[in-house]
Short mmCIF file of C-alpha atoms in Angstrom, two decimals:
data_model
loop_
_atom_site.label_atom_id
_atom_site.label_comp_id
_atom_site.label_asym_id
_atom_site.label_seq_id
_atom_site.Cartn_x
_atom_site.Cartn_y
_atom_site.Cartn_z
CA MET A 1 -32.78 32.28 53.70
CA SER A 2 -32.84 28.62 52.11
CA ALA A 3 -35.84 25.84 52.91
CA LEU A 4 -33.32 23.80 55.48
CA SER A 5 -32.50 26.62 58.04
CA ILE A 6 -35.95 27.35 57.56
CA GLY A 7 -37.15 23.96 58.41
CA LEU A 8 -34.28 24.23 61.31
CA GLN A 9 -35.61 26.79 62.97
CA VAL A 10 -39.21 25.52 62.73
CA ALA A 11 -37.52 22.43 64.26
CA LEU A 12 -35.38 23.82 67.07
CA LEU A 13 -39.00 26.05 68.13
CA VAL A 14 -40.71 22.91 68.78
CA ILE A 15 -38.14 21.30 70.40
CA SER A 16 -37.36 23.76 72.73
CA LEU A 17 -41.17 24.13 73.57
CA LEU A 18 -40.98 20.05 74.37
CA LEU A 19 -37.54 21.00 76.43
CA ILE A 20 -39.86 23.50 79.09
CA LEU A 21 -42.06 21.26 79.47
CA LEU A 22 -40.91 18.46 79.90
CA ILE A 23 -38.33 19.58 82.53
CA LEU A 24 -41.15 21.23 84.38
CA LEU A 25 -42.36 18.20 84.76
CA HIS A 26 -39.79 15.92 86.71
CA LYS A 27 -39.82 15.67 89.52
CA GLY A 28 -38.88 18.39 92.40
CA ARG A 29 -36.44 17.30 94.35
CA GLY A 30 -36.59 19.88 96.85
CA GLY A 31 -38.75 23.44 97.80
CA GLY A 32 -37.23 24.78 95.07
CA MET A 33 -39.19 26.37 91.47
CA SER A 34 -40.84 22.80 90.85
CA ASP A 35 -42.78 23.24 94.10
CA MET A 36 -43.81 26.40 93.45
CA PHE A 37 -45.14 25.89 89.81
CA GLY A 38 -47.45 22.46 90.69
CA GLY A 39 -45.06 20.25 92.45
CA GLY A 40 -48.30 18.00 93.97
CA ILE A 41 -49.27 17.12 90.42
CA THR A 42 -45.95 16.57 88.97
CA SER A 43 -45.21 14.16 91.79
CA SER A 44 -47.55 12.01 90.53
CA LEU A 45 -47.06 11.70 87.43
CA GLY A 46 -43.33 10.64 87.89
CA SER A 47 -44.35 8.31 91.07
CA SER A 48 -43.13 5.72 88.97
CA GLY A 49 -38.88 5.42 88.39
CA VAL A 50 -39.48 3.41 85.11
CA ALA A 51 -41.45 6.62 84.35
CA GLU A 52 -39.02 8.89 85.41
CA ARG A 53 -36.21 7.96 84.44
CA ASN A 54 -38.16 8.04 80.76
CA LEU A 55 -39.04 11.01 80.88
CA THR A 56 -34.66 11.86 81.55
CA ARG A 57 -33.69 9.72 78.70
CA LEU A 58 -36.32 11.90 77.02
CA THR A 59 -35.15 15.31 78.11
CA ILE A 60 -31.55 14.54 77.03
CA VAL A 61 -32.19 12.88 73.93
CA LEU A 62 -34.34 16.11 73.24
CA GLY A 63 -30.96 19.05 74.92
CA ILE A 64 -28.64 16.88 71.92
CA VAL A 65 -30.71 17.90 69.06
CA TRP A 66 -30.87 20.31 69.97
CA GLY A 67 -27.65 21.51 70.62
CA LEU A 68 -27.44 20.33 67.16
CA ILE A 69 -29.43 21.78 65.09
CA ILE A 70 -27.77 24.82 67.19
CA VAL A 71 -24.72 24.10 65.46
CA ALA A 72 -26.03 22.88 62.33
CA LEU A 73 -27.15 26.70 62.05
CA ALA A 74 -24.71 28.38 62.98
CA LEU A 75 -22.70 26.04 60.28
CA ILE A 76 -25.36 27.43 58.09
CA ILE A 77 -25.38 31.54 58.88
CA GLN A 78 -21.41 31.52 58.98
CA ALA A 79 -21.19 29.53 55.12
CA THR A 80 -23.93 31.47 54.05
CA GLY A 81 -22.64 35.29 55.70
CA SER A 82 -26.07 36.22 55.91
CA TRP A 83 -29.13 35.52 58.89
#
């Protein structure tokens, strides 16, 4: 396993955890899962329109980076023929 592959796997783990955190921080749009896991706390954090937009932008950027890392790891696995 190459250093690049290990580095991408570590980055994937970190970004995955950040994505989970950022998605849970989003303001709930109804009585769904976000209200079940501390909807009162997240509503005070996301009360500003600017903060909510920045949170959304950061989530989208991290989602794109996450997807690119997945593709890069798949290409590395395909090229080397081993996991």
